[in-house]
Coordinates of C-alpha atoms (C1' of nucleotides) in Angstrom, one line a residue:
Chain S
M120 CA -88.4 77.6 -35.2
N121 CA -86.2 78.3 -37.9
F122 CA -86.4 77.4 -41.7
K123 CA -84.1 74.3 -41.1
D124 CA -86.6 72.9 -38.8
Q125 CA -89.4 73.5 -41.0
V126 CA -87.3 71.5 -43.9
F127 CA -86.8 68.7 -41.3
E128 CA -90.6 68.5 -40.8
Q129 CA -91.6 68.4 -44.2
V130 CA -89.0 65.7 -44.9
K131 CA -90.3 63.7 -42.0
R132 CA -93.6 63.7 -43.7
I133 CA -92.6 61.8 -46.7
P134 CA -94.1 58.4 -46.6
K135 CA -92.1 55.3 -47.0
G136 CA -91.5 53.9 -50.5
K137 CA -92.0 57.6 -51.9
V138 CA -89.6 60.6 -52.6
A139 CA -89.8 64.1 -52.9
T140 CA -87.6 66.8 -54.6
Y141 CA -85.7 69.7 -53.4
G142 CA -87.5 72.1 -55.6
Q143 CA -90.9 70.6 -54.5
I144 CA -90.1 71.3 -50.8
S145 CA -88.6 74.7 -51.1
N146 CA -91.8 75.5 -53.4
Q147 CA -94.0 74.6 -50.6
F148 CA -92.7 76.9 -48.4
K149 CA -92.9 79.9 -50.7
I150 CA -96.7 79.0 -51.0
L151 CA -97.4 78.3 -47.4
N152 CA -95.2 80.9 -45.7
L153 CA -94.3 83.6 -48.0
K154 CA -91.9 85.5 -45.3
I155 CA -89.6 82.6 -45.1
K156 CA -87.9 82.4 -48.5
I157 CA -86.2 79.0 -49.3
D158 CA -84.5 77.8 -52.1
A159 CA -83.8 74.3 -53.4
R160 CA -80.0 74.7 -52.9
I161 CA -80.9 75.6 -49.2
V162 CA -83.0 72.5 -48.7
G163 CA -80.1 70.5 -50.0
W164 CA -77.5 72.3 -47.9
V165 CA -79.8 71.8 -44.8
L166 CA -80.1 68.1 -45.4
H167 CA -76.3 67.7 -46.2
A168 CA -75.6 69.5 -42.8
N169 CA -78.0 67.3 -41.0
K170 CA -76.9 64.0 -39.6
D171 CA -80.0 63.1 -37.6
P172 CA -81.3 59.7 -38.6
K173 CA -84.7 60.7 -37.6
V174 CA -84.9 62.5 -40.9
P175 CA -85.3 60.5 -44.0
C176 CA -82.9 62.3 -46.2
H177 CA -82.6 59.6 -48.5
R178 CA -86.3 60.2 -49.8
V179 CA -85.2 63.5 -51.2
V180 CA -83.8 63.7 -54.5
D181 CA -83.3 66.4 -57.2
R182 CA -85.8 67.4 -59.7
N183 CA -84.7 64.5 -62.2
G184 CA -85.0 62.0 -59.3
R185 CA -81.5 61.9 -59.1
I186 CA -80.1 61.0 -55.8
A187 CA -77.1 62.7 -54.0
P188 CA -73.7 61.9 -55.3
N189 CA -72.4 62.9 -51.6
F190 CA -75.2 61.4 -49.5
A191 CA -74.2 62.0 -45.8
F192 CA -74.9 58.5 -44.6
G193 CA -72.6 56.5 -46.6
G194 CA -72.7 57.9 -50.1
A195 CA -75.1 57.5 -53.0
E196 CA -74.9 53.7 -53.0
E197 CA -76.2 53.7 -49.4
Q198 CA -78.9 56.2 -50.6
R199 CA -79.9 53.9 -53.2
R200 CA -80.0 50.6 -51.2
R201 CA -82.4 52.5 -48.8
L202 CA -84.6 53.6 -51.4
L203 CA -84.8 50.1 -53.2
A204 CA -85.4 48.5 -49.7
E205 CA -88.5 50.7 -49.4
G206 CA -89.8 49.9 -52.9
V207 CA -88.8 52.9 -54.8
K208 CA -87.6 51.9 -58.4
F209 CA -84.8 52.9 -60.0
N210 CA -84.5 53.7 -63.8
D211 CA -80.6 54.1 -63.8
K212 CA -77.9 53.8 -61.4
M213 CA -78.6 57.5 -60.1
H214 CA -82.1 58.0 -61.0
V215 CA -85.4 56.9 -59.3
D216 CA -88.7 56.5 -60.9
L217 CA -90.5 59.9 -60.1
K218 CA -93.4 58.7 -62.2
L219 CA -94.3 56.1 -59.7
C220 CA -92.8 57.1 -56.3
F221 CA -93.0 61.1 -56.5
W222 CA -94.8 62.2 -53.4
Q223 CA -97.3 64.9 -53.8
G224 CA -97.3 66.8 -50.5
Chain K
dA273 C1' -69.4 94.0 -45.3
dA274 C1' -67.5 90.9 -48.9
dA275 C1' -66.3 86.6 -50.7
dG276 C1' -66.2 81.7 -51.0
dT277 C1' -69.2 77.3 -50.7
dG278 C1' -73.1 74.0 -51.5
dA279 C1' -77.1 67.0 -51.4
dC280 C1' -80.3 72.8 -56.7
dG281 C1' -82.8 74.2 -61.2
dC282 C1' -82.9 75.1 -65.7
dA283 C1' -80.8 75.9 -70.5
dT284 C1' -77.0 74.4 -73.5
dT285 C1' -73.4 71.8 -75.5
Chain W
dT114 C1' -73.9 61.1 -68.2
dA115 C1' -70.9 64.8 -67.7
dA116 C1' -69.6 69.7 -68.1
dT117 C1' -70.6 75.0 -68.3
dG118 C1' -72.9 79.2 -67.0
dC119 C1' -76.2 81.9 -64.4
dG120 C1' -79.6 82.5 -60.7
dC121 C1' -80.7 81.5 -56.2
dC122 C1' -80.4 81.6 -50.6
dA123 C1' -78.3 80.8 -45.9
dC124 C1' -73.9 80.1 -43.6
dT125 C1' -69.1 80.8 -42.5
dT126 C1' -64.7 83.3 -42.6

DNA sequence: AAAGTGACGCATT
DNA sequence: TAATGCGCCACTT
């Protein structure tokens, strides 16, 4: 079990129709497991490297609710479609409505 | 060991 | 929205 797997486990827990942020996820590790230092940047790096469809990467956005410009499954457009299909609302082309869809782990 | 890289975060312009 | 700059951590070369 390394930090990557822990990130995946956390991402898999995000419920349908909700989104979490890179910062929030990394912050949870800092609280629950002080030995493992994880930065928001690492979370993004792990997700980008990941290509496993089991991990709902599209539910992870940055702290402003902005989706990834280089989404690994087909680009930002694809990520946006997936979120809309789950009921996540968008304020702009690149921003989800965190006020309504932010997942409190 | 050192440097380059990146789906970030935050402040500023 | 976009562009810089600094701080951050793990990975690859």
